[in-house]
XYZ file of C-alpha atoms in Angstrom:
689
model
C 126.707 114.664 104.881
C 124.444 114.517 107.943
C 124.620 118.304 108.296
C 122.423 118.573 105.180
C 119.594 117.003 107.175
C 119.655 119.348 110.167
C 117.335 122.002 108.655
C 114.639 119.330 108.497
C 114.899 118.300 112.145
C 111.623 120.071 113.110
C 109.770 118.201 110.356
C 111.362 114.942 111.487
C 110.267 115.527 115.089
C 106.723 116.291 113.954
C 106.723 113.046 111.985
C 107.876 111.135 115.069
C 105.029 112.750 117.000
C 102.520 111.459 114.436
C 104.129 108.014 114.647
C 103.998 107.800 118.446
C 101.392 110.083 119.998
C 98.177 108.774 118.346
C 99.118 105.209 119.285
C 100.010 106.143 122.849
C 96.723 108.019 123.249
C 94.761 105.083 121.834
C 96.474 102.527 124.065
C 96.151 104.652 127.188
C 92.486 105.350 126.531
C 91.825 101.644 126.018
C 93.316 100.884 129.419
C 96.783 99.652 128.492
C 99.633 100.612 130.802
C 103.358 100.029 131.067
C 106.535 101.053 129.328
C 106.002 98.568 126.512
C 103.447 101.005 125.074
C 106.389 103.131 123.948
C 107.652 100.265 121.809
C 104.290 99.366 120.274
C 102.717 102.804 119.822
C 103.763 103.304 116.164
C 101.817 100.237 115.042
C 98.662 101.688 116.566
C 99.439 105.139 115.190
C 99.603 103.627 111.701
C 96.201 102.043 112.314
C 94.825 105.425 113.402
C 96.291 107.145 110.331
C 94.992 104.488 107.943
C 91.494 104.417 109.409
C 91.356 108.204 109.458
C 92.153 108.373 105.754
C 89.368 105.927 104.879
C 86.711 107.514 107.079
C 87.474 111.104 106.111
C 87.345 110.200 102.440
C 83.959 108.517 102.885
C 82.445 111.563 104.611
C 84.071 114.066 102.252
C 86.435 115.743 104.741
C 89.918 116.590 103.383
C 92.818 114.705 104.917
C 95.541 116.823 106.503
C 97.327 117.674 109.730
C 94.310 119.215 111.478
C 91.847 116.517 110.441
C 94.345 113.819 111.437
C 94.858 115.331 114.882
C 91.119 115.707 115.477
C 90.482 112.162 114.248
C 93.167 110.783 116.567
C 91.508 112.535 119.513
C 88.091 111.180 118.488
C 89.418 107.629 118.153
C 91.104 107.873 121.564
C 87.787 108.998 123.052
C 86.049 106.055 121.373
C 88.692 103.688 122.759
C 88.064 105.114 126.229
C 84.323 104.535 125.879
C 84.886 100.930 124.783
C 87.759 100.074 127.081
C 86.604 101.952 130.157
C 83.849 99.504 131.189
C 86.172 96.520 130.738
C 87.928 95.227 133.844
C 91.562 96.219 133.996
C 92.608 92.657 133.266
C 95.417 90.645 134.728
C 96.459 87.051 134.860
C 94.745 83.784 135.534
C 95.601 82.092 138.823
C 98.851 80.219 138.769
C 102.505 80.991 139.083
C 104.588 82.157 136.217
C 107.655 80.299 135.059
C 110.279 80.254 137.749
C 113.803 81.360 137.071
C 116.343 78.618 136.860
C 118.781 78.675 139.778
C 121.540 78.229 137.201
C 120.449 81.245 135.157
C 123.017 83.976 135.910
C 121.006 86.645 134.118
C 117.934 85.891 136.218
C 119.951 85.982 139.431
C 121.637 89.227 138.445
C 118.356 90.814 137.349
C 116.351 89.939 140.462
C 115.385 93.168 142.195
C 116.720 95.327 139.365
C 113.604 96.110 137.357
C 115.290 99.114 135.795
C 117.670 96.879 133.844
C 115.315 95.971 131.015
C 114.039 99.542 130.416
C 117.658 100.661 130.374
C 118.554 97.854 127.979
C 115.553 98.634 125.761
C 116.495 102.321 125.624
C 120.102 101.417 124.830
C 119.036 98.914 122.172
C 116.714 101.426 120.545
C 119.420 104.099 120.614
C 122.041 101.772 119.128
C 119.709 100.482 116.416
C 118.413 103.953 115.553
C 121.875 105.503 115.303
C 123.215 102.677 113.147
C 120.181 102.612 110.872
C 119.658 106.355 110.458
C 123.350 106.980 109.857
C 123.611 104.289 107.198
C 120.336 105.138 105.470
C 121.200 108.840 105.383
C 124.532 107.880 103.818
C 122.762 105.754 101.194
C 120.199 108.450 100.368
C 122.788 111.215 100.261
C 121.050 114.568 99.968
C 117.659 115.013 101.670
C 116.021 115.758 98.299
C 117.457 112.677 96.560
C 115.226 109.879 95.331
C 115.489 106.154 94.733
C 115.858 105.990 90.959
C 113.592 102.987 90.638
C 110.311 102.051 88.997
C 107.878 102.118 91.941
C 109.118 105.434 93.278
C 107.307 107.350 90.545
C 104.015 106.144 91.998
C 104.983 106.658 95.653
C 106.218 110.233 95.223
C 103.242 111.227 93.108
C 100.863 109.542 95.564
C 102.191 111.706 98.407
C 101.504 114.799 96.324
C 98.063 113.388 95.484
C 97.195 113.102 99.192
C 98.434 116.646 99.857
C 96.615 118.280 96.946
C 93.352 116.325 96.843
C 92.932 115.718 100.568
C 92.137 112.084 99.740
C 94.232 109.641 101.741
C 92.115 106.517 101.648
C 93.440 103.019 101.063
C 90.176 102.345 99.233
C 90.722 105.056 96.612
C 94.403 106.045 96.435
C 94.865 104.301 93.098
C 92.422 106.754 91.513
C 95.497 108.858 90.898
C 96.305 106.565 87.948
C 92.769 105.277 87.331
C 90.383 108.150 88.112
C 87.319 106.353 86.754
C 87.494 103.548 89.360
C 84.921 103.563 92.139
C 87.152 101.432 94.349
C 90.866 101.777 93.589
C 92.699 99.904 96.327
C 96.257 100.752 97.288
C 97.683 100.809 100.849
C 97.886 104.497 101.721
C 99.394 104.729 105.224
C 102.947 105.420 104.006
C 101.798 108.235 101.733
C 99.541 109.695 104.410
C 102.368 109.868 106.936
C 104.729 111.537 104.478
C 102.037 113.995 103.381
C 101.687 115.322 106.929
C 105.184 116.874 106.898
C 105.330 118.102 103.288
C 104.403 121.679 104.362
C 107.314 121.653 106.848
C 109.902 120.756 104.205
C 109.422 123.716 101.894
C 106.737 121.775 100.010
C 109.247 119.080 99.046
C 107.646 115.675 98.583
C 111.105 114.153 98.116
C 112.374 115.382 101.495
C 109.173 114.365 103.306
C 109.427 110.924 101.731
C 113.027 110.459 102.898
C 112.261 111.689 106.407
C 109.465 109.115 106.610
C 111.916 106.411 105.593
C 114.407 107.434 108.295
C 111.687 107.547 110.951
C 109.995 104.256 110.063
C 113.037 102.108 109.281
C 115.351 103.907 111.693
C 113.228 104.072 114.846
C 109.941 102.207 114.462
C 111.592 98.989 113.240
C 114.085 98.552 116.127
C 111.399 99.527 118.654
C 109.078 96.820 117.295
C 111.891 94.256 117.367
C 112.688 95.022 121.008
C 109.023 94.572 121.921
C 108.889 91.194 120.181
C 112.064 90.070 121.940
C 110.606 91.182 125.270
C 107.570 88.972 124.611
C 109.664 85.974 123.550
C 112.829 86.141 125.646
C 111.730 88.135 128.677
C 113.139 91.191 130.447
C 116.727 90.570 129.356
C 118.733 93.765 128.872
C 121.274 91.828 126.792
C 118.538 90.560 124.494
C 117.088 94.081 124.193
C 120.393 95.622 123.138
C 121.083 92.695 120.814
C 117.632 93.130 119.232
C 118.248 96.798 118.461
C 121.688 95.945 117.087
C 120.414 93.066 114.953
C 117.635 95.245 113.545
C 120.396 97.356 111.986
C 122.543 94.454 110.845
C 120.652 92.803 107.963
C 121.241 93.972 104.416
C 117.950 92.411 103.256
C 115.898 94.823 105.364
C 115.456 97.744 105.257
C 118.328 98.457 102.810
C 117.266 95.669 100.467
C 113.808 97.152 99.905
C 115.174 100.687 99.572
C 117.008 99.627 96.414
C 114.472 97.104 95.092
C 111.222 98.551 93.838
C 111.626 100.560 96.036
C 109.014 99.010 98.307
C 108.323 101.687 100.881
C 104.842 100.480 101.967
C 106.435 97.057 102.564
C 109.055 98.718 104.754
C 106.331 100.309 106.871
C 104.371 97.074 107.195
C 107.402 94.952 108.085
C 108.573 97.598 110.551
C 105.405 97.189 112.626
C 104.766 93.457 112.006
C 106.809 92.346 115.077
C 104.255 94.128 117.254
C 101.448 91.929 115.927
C 103.563 88.822 116.448
C 104.435 89.862 119.989
C 100.772 90.489 120.835
C 99.831 87.073 119.449
C 102.506 85.454 121.616
C 101.176 87.212 124.705
C 97.608 86.235 123.826
C 98.528 82.548 123.513
C 100.174 82.510 126.926
C 103.516 81.558 128.479
C 103.626 78.116 126.866
C 105.025 79.637 123.633
C 107.491 82.022 125.237
C 110.813 81.735 127.062
C 109.854 84.766 129.154
C 110.167 83.632 132.777
C 107.886 86.494 133.880
C 105.051 85.610 131.486
C 101.711 84.531 132.915
C 98.465 83.425 131.337
C 96.146 86.418 130.849
C 92.692 86.246 132.395
C 89.484 86.799 130.409
C 89.678 90.610 130.543
C 93.342 90.514 129.648
C 92.615 88.289 126.656
C 89.922 90.671 125.442
C 92.303 93.621 125.587
C 95.079 91.666 123.886
C 92.746 90.358 121.179
C 91.430 93.860 120.486
C 94.968 95.237 120.348
C 96.001 92.443 117.997
C 93.103 93.164 115.639
C 94.002 96.862 115.506
C 97.646 96.052 114.773
C 96.576 93.684 111.983
C 94.492 96.479 110.531
C 97.645 98.594 110.501
C 99.322 95.945 108.353
C 96.528 96.049 105.788
C 96.644 99.835 105.379
C 100.447 99.583 105.100
C 101.019 96.525 102.863
C 99.317 93.107 103.228
C 102.563 91.283 102.322
C 103.587 91.616 105.969
C 100.317 90.016 107.060
C 101.168 87.046 104.841
C 104.520 86.696 106.602
C 102.667 86.787 109.897
C 100.350 84.020 108.660
C 103.429 81.890 107.942
C 104.946 82.432 111.381
C 101.567 81.901 113.049
C 101.323 78.305 111.823
C 103.987 76.741 114.098
C 103.181 79.256 116.854
C 99.460 78.532 117.089
C 100.036 74.824 116.440
C 102.304 74.716 119.480
C 99.794 76.547 121.675
C 96.978 74.350 120.371
C 98.903 71.146 121.076
C 99.773 72.284 124.601
C 96.120 73.075 125.256
C 94.937 69.775 123.826
C 97.461 67.793 125.848
C 96.468 69.617 129.038
C 92.755 69.014 128.350
C 93.366 65.332 127.616
C 95.476 64.988 130.753
C 92.681 66.497 132.827
C 90.152 64.310 130.994
C 88.144 67.313 129.890
C 86.501 65.799 126.839
C 84.390 68.842 126.017
C 87.424 71.118 125.967
C 89.327 68.640 123.802
C 86.503 68.492 121.257
C 86.274 72.267 121.301
C 89.978 72.556 120.521
C 89.627 70.123 117.622
C 86.747 72.174 116.221
C 88.750 75.365 116.720
C 91.652 73.877 114.762
C 89.356 73.108 111.835
C 88.010 76.666 111.831
C 91.494 78.191 112.039
C 92.772 76.062 109.161
C 89.791 77.059 107.011
C 90.240 80.762 107.790
C 93.992 80.534 107.171
C 93.466 78.916 103.766
C 90.824 81.482 102.845
C 93.094 84.413 103.717
C 96.088 82.838 101.991
C 94.173 82.213 98.767
C 92.570 85.665 98.752
C 95.923 87.412 99.157
C 97.793 85.439 96.506
C 98.428 86.919 93.045
C 99.093 85.671 89.529
C 102.154 87.864 89.014
C 105.351 85.910 88.362
C 109.002 86.783 88.891
C 111.188 84.159 87.294
C 113.643 82.171 89.455
C 117.158 83.597 89.430
C 119.486 81.069 91.071
C 119.931 77.436 92.076
C 118.105 75.832 94.974
C 121.304 75.029 96.888
C 122.536 78.595 96.591
C 119.140 80.011 97.558
C 119.057 77.925 100.735
C 122.561 79.037 101.622
C 121.675 82.674 100.937
C 118.682 82.492 103.247
C 120.549 80.811 106.098
C 123.511 83.195 105.821
C 121.384 86.321 105.203
C 123.134 86.916 101.889
C 119.971 86.821 99.788
C 119.646 87.861 96.145
C 123.253 87.347 95.217
C 124.793 89.330 98.069
C 128.279 88.445 99.206
C 127.920 90.384 102.456
C 127.412 87.731 105.116
C 126.897 89.169 108.638
C 128.862 86.421 110.354
C 128.315 87.633 113.901
C 124.541 87.551 113.343
C 124.771 84.118 111.712
C 126.697 82.766 114.719
C 124.302 84.333 117.215
C 121.378 82.929 115.237
C 122.963 79.485 115.633
C 123.297 80.062 119.368
C 119.684 81.221 119.454
C 118.503 78.111 117.633
C 120.366 75.945 120.126
C 118.849 77.863 123.071
C 115.353 77.697 121.550
C 115.572 73.954 120.996
C 116.917 73.225 124.470
C 114.353 75.479 126.156
C 111.579 73.785 124.134
C 109.080 76.623 124.400
C 110.628 78.434 121.450
C 111.053 75.529 119.088
C 108.205 76.939 117.024
C 110.351 80.034 116.375
C 113.065 77.876 114.801
C 110.466 76.177 112.602
C 109.021 79.546 111.565
C 112.471 80.854 110.664
C 113.219 77.804 108.543
C 109.851 78.055 106.789
C 110.521 81.682 105.827
C 113.948 80.629 104.549
C 112.298 77.846 102.541
C 109.784 80.246 100.992
C 112.630 82.544 99.970
C 114.342 79.585 98.302
C 111.115 78.689 96.482
C 110.825 82.236 95.116
C 114.510 82.543 94.225
C 115.057 79.082 92.732
C 111.828 77.092 92.476
C 110.611 75.948 89.097
C 107.526 77.751 87.841
C 104.491 75.671 88.795
C 101.077 75.994 90.464
C 102.690 74.903 93.746
C 105.279 77.706 93.583
C 102.589 80.202 92.710
C 100.429 79.099 95.633
C 103.305 79.193 98.089
C 104.827 82.553 97.196
C 102.315 84.216 94.877
C 101.248 86.533 97.686
C 104.683 88.133 97.392
C 104.434 88.218 93.562
C 106.939 85.305 93.648
C 109.496 88.030 94.409
C 112.510 86.784 96.354
C 113.436 90.332 97.468
C 110.160 90.710 99.331
C 110.583 87.309 100.962
C 114.204 87.966 101.910
C 113.014 91.054 103.785
C 110.796 88.886 106.024
C 113.732 86.851 107.389
C 114.713 89.385 110.108
C 111.255 89.012 111.695
C 112.342 85.659 113.106
C 116.100 86.180 112.887
C 116.189 89.188 115.235
C 114.632 87.317 118.201
C 116.893 84.329 117.524
C 119.938 86.612 117.526
C 118.762 88.249 120.744
C 118.112 84.886 122.367
C 121.527 83.706 121.195
C 123.274 86.749 122.622
C 121.576 86.285 126.000
C 122.414 82.561 125.939
C 126.080 83.165 125.120
C 126.384 85.860 127.786
C 124.728 83.578 130.323
C 127.004 80.685 129.388
C 130.144 82.796 129.689
C 128.960 84.190 133.008
C 128.147 80.733 134.389
C 131.562 79.439 133.366
C 133.328 82.454 134.865
C 131.310 82.142 138.075
C 132.305 78.502 138.452
C 135.945 79.375 137.946
C 135.676 82.189 140.493
C 133.959 79.892 142.970
C 136.657 77.253 142.486
C 139.294 79.922 143.148
C 137.446 81.153 146.222
C 136.573 84.543 144.700
C 132.819 84.739 145.216
C 132.725 88.516 144.733
C 134.268 88.153 141.293
C 131.653 85.507 140.515
C 128.849 87.967 141.181
C 130.350 90.336 138.620
C 130.630 87.608 135.998
C 127.308 88.249 134.304
C 127.579 92.011 133.674
C 131.154 91.535 132.447
C 130.107 88.709 130.116
C 127.169 90.763 128.837
C 129.407 93.725 128.070
C 131.885 91.486 126.241
C 129.178 89.922 124.054
C 127.597 93.265 123.193
C 130.954 94.971 122.654
C 131.689 92.373 119.980
C 128.184 92.123 118.516
C 127.529 95.830 117.974
C 130.556 96.757 115.832
C 130.937 93.400 114.079
C 127.303 93.463 112.974
C 128.268 96.445 110.816
C 131.837 95.806 109.651
C 131.954 94.602 106.028
C 128.598 92.830 106.209
C 126.621 95.827 104.930
C 129.202 97.227 102.532
C 127.728 95.704 99.391
C 124.154 96.650 100.287
C 125.263 100.214 101.004
C 127.055 100.437 97.668
C 124.008 99.111 95.811
C 121.754 101.559 97.611
C 123.963 104.554 96.804
C 124.009 103.511 93.177
C 120.226 103.715 92.963
C 119.995 107.009 94.857
C 122.547 108.735 92.593
C 121.323 111.404 90.188
C 123.445 110.058 87.361
C 123.373 106.374 86.446
C 122.516 103.946 83.657
C 118.953 103.494 84.939
C 118.315 106.878 86.549
C 114.796 108.228 86.303
C 115.878 111.820 86.889
C 119.147 113.631 86.326
C 120.068 116.639 88.420
C 119.301 118.937 85.466
C 115.876 117.359 85.007
C 115.115 117.796 88.696
C 116.136 121.471 88.537
C 113.797 122.010 85.596
C 110.945 120.342 87.484
C 111.510 122.763 90.358
C 111.058 125.692 87.958
C 107.714 124.507 86.599
C 105.677 126.317 89.230
C 107.100 129.595 87.878
C 106.993 128.691 84.185
C 103.455 127.287 84.155
C 100.170 128.038 85.875
C 98.267 125.911 88.393
C 95.803 123.749 86.526
C 97.976 123.474 83.412
C 98.512 119.970 82.046
C 101.933 118.787 80.833
C 102.462 115.965 78.343
C 105.155 113.628 79.688
C 106.811 110.304 79.106
C 106.563 108.427 82.425
C 109.385 106.094 81.396
C 111.991 108.839 81.623
C 110.727 110.513 84.796
C 108.519 113.229 83.333
C 105.584 112.119 85.500
C 107.392 113.487 88.560
C 106.433 117.004 87.501
C 103.369 116.344 89.660
C 105.332 115.341 92.750
C 107.854 118.170 92.498
C 105.773 121.136 91.299
C 102.139 120.060 91.599
C 101.449 120.246 87.879
C 98.971 117.851 86.286
C 100.549 115.393 83.851
C 99.203 113.045 81.215
C 100.373 109.946 83.117
C 101.179 109.590 86.815
C 102.928 106.227 86.657
C 104.328 103.751 84.155
C 102.157 100.953 82.881
C 103.213 97.321 82.493
C 106.110 96.973 80.010
C 104.001 94.800 77.682
C 101.279 97.454 77.372
C 101.417 99.559 74.215
C 100.283 103.156 74.497
C 98.325 102.897 71.244
C 96.104 100.195 72.761
C 96.068 101.725 76.235
C 95.087 105.259 75.240
C 94.752 106.097 71.505
C 94.328 109.822 72.163
C 97.464 110.011 74.274
C 99.336 107.990 71.655
C 98.345 110.472 68.951
C 99.551 113.329 71.142
C 102.820 111.682 72.190
C 103.823 110.766 68.637
C 102.545 113.728 66.636
C 102.493 116.877 68.740
C 105.817 118.177 67.378
C 104.451 118.620 63.862
C 100.847 119.174 64.806
C 98.634 121.647 63.001
C 95.053 122.720 63.834
C 92.464 119.948 63.419
C 95.161 117.233 63.366
C 94.713 114.130 65.578
C 97.491 115.381 67.871
C 95.795 118.749 68.324
C 92.430 117.101 68.922
C 94.074 114.969 71.602
C 95.808 118.009 73.139
C 92.468 119.815 73.338
C 90.717 116.782 74.823
C 93.459 116.258 77.400
C 93.843 120.025 77.982
C 97.601 119.835 77.323
C 99.486 123.122 77.004
C 103.064 121.971 77.615
C 105.475 119.174 76.696
C 108.299 117.983 78.950
C 111.243 116.450 77.097
C 113.590 114.364 79.238
C 115.347 112.608 76.398
C 115.760 108.880 75.827
C 117.200 107.543 79.059
C 114.501 105.220 80.357
C 113.851 103.239 83.505
C 114.452 100.165 81.379
C 117.469 100.872 79.121
C 116.719 100.622 75.394
C 113.022 100.269 76.191
C 110.723 100.010 73.198
C 108.506 102.586 74.946
C 110.613 105.187 73.101
C 108.450 104.506 70.038
C 105.283 105.274 71.982
C 106.513 108.782 72.854
C 108.604 109.571 69.791
C 107.128 113.069 69.513
C 108.299 114.180 72.962
C 111.608 112.315 73.340
C 114.753 114.278 72.416
C 112.766 116.861 70.466
C 114.561 118.577 67.576
C 113.176 122.138 67.594
C 113.884 122.524 63.857
C 111.743 119.488 63.077
C 108.987 120.309 65.586
C 107.326 123.584 64.541
C 104.363 122.722 66.746
C 106.461 123.232 69.884
C 108.178 126.371 71.184
C 111.104 126.072 73.594
C 110.378 127.803 76.917
C 113.194 126.652 79.209
C 116.129 124.285 79.055
C 118.369 122.799 81.759
C 121.090 120.820 80.033
C 119.337 118.160 77.970
C 115.999 118.651 79.740
C 113.551 121.023 78.075
C 110.057 122.437 78.500
C 108.083 123.277 75.355
C 104.827 125.126 74.871
C 102.306 123.667 72.443
C 101.867 126.334 69.736
C 101.076 124.327 66.600
C 97.436 123.907 67.529
C 96.732 127.631 67.732
C 94.396 128.880 65.018
C 96.154 131.108 62.451
């Protein structure tokens, strides 16, 4: 199976270059240093890509590989001009948190600075191998597609960026609404995929799947390891556990691959841990269990704040849902930092500082409420389960009716919660995790009400989207739990060795304990727990299924369109049975590029298109259908039968003239090509006699 992907390795490597190099250049130019740049670079690359698309569109320069490279160089130069005059930055006076004399990991790690980089590399390798292997298995062939509603838009949007050179978040939605001046839709995912389309034989489907493997397979575990480094410290055990845990949850990324599919959400959630880690570093060591953390000085805070703002911008050009999740986690985090600051100011009797912190709290609450209310929506998904079950699903990571409980991750999460509570500095992380679990339960089981809408409306009250946010806090808890368990085992073994007079064996206790914990965690995070999610994913990536958008025969016909039709020709399609993907596959204009809301009737939405879609088969010159065909410049009709995204959909009535066409009863159409049940017809009934 994996051998099918090897021909696309060069395109995959180019995609990784676009995900890492712009961010590395930006960070280096701004004055950032250290190996952690390798873990955070993709978040900044996404910001560079998103900003480039907006700016180039505003100045009328086409978006593509060359313009993206030149823009990345220009932005790096700008970062150097801004960051160069700033002091390098460091830490405020004062010692960092001292290692506990009873901490075996700290004792073992002293003087071995290479341990964490080695652990981070191992964690990234483990997570990437597990994720890429499983996702490639779910996808199947490189040219396969998720046979789900949203994928029609995403695949066509990639083609839109390639062909129009417009990759702006401000205007991407013009593909389906060309008359809009501002047509917002997060474009970063589609921009990234568009950059490698020329390297895949002009296959949007392959480029799309390669982007998924790169983002969910490598960017996500890298971001998780960075967050764990900020929260737990330079623990190699925690780093490996973070990479492993990133690949162990069925709710993300597999859950979003089969639901929607929500690819922009995958990109945003994959880089969100970077923003959270930067916020932790900005707030100082009081909210971290990292024994090496120190309070940044003024220059350091400026650099961290600027980096945080750029990473937040990356979330907005990816999918703002992830920013909402960050707002949730930020409440207990910033509240903890604020309380520590207020208590210190009160203890030092610094009244002015105390009043300033109170005023700051009021401003932050007002800004938080403003952002929350702006990003909420009125869309409603109905609850689907009971409250008790929803709570259990969230705590056991078996959301949305899954039976696949990753028990090793659940147990390590419990150990992490215990360690966070006892260490005190990470109690906010436990609260944040429970709040995300609560919000999932509200979406999955809460009664429809204004309160439910306010709480989870920003996620469209969709429990799948909220379930995917749980790993943001679960991964660091699992990593903390793994380090805590390894440390506890090592301490116990060392005491036994000391009691037996074997001090040399005691010194080896920690590495042995760490290897035991990881040797159990890595395989058991995968066994059985992801089976159901994998099966569901394969079902929705199969060519044949009860809800498939495209069959293999339909896809083969789409691939022939560039030979059967001319560039600039317009094809009448039914978007509900996959006809719209003629644009993504063969770059042929279609009458609709995405499905509309199920409650929208075509007659009310577009009377001309309705006349065409219902009457073109029997059309004669000067008929309403022919007038519509002339107005819409339609020369062809694509017939993909009556299998719809929604089985037995009433939309069949809206397109009765181009669904399962009977050539004997449709003299206005002439058969040009057929692949199985899929057929391409030429409009001939409107020709003058």
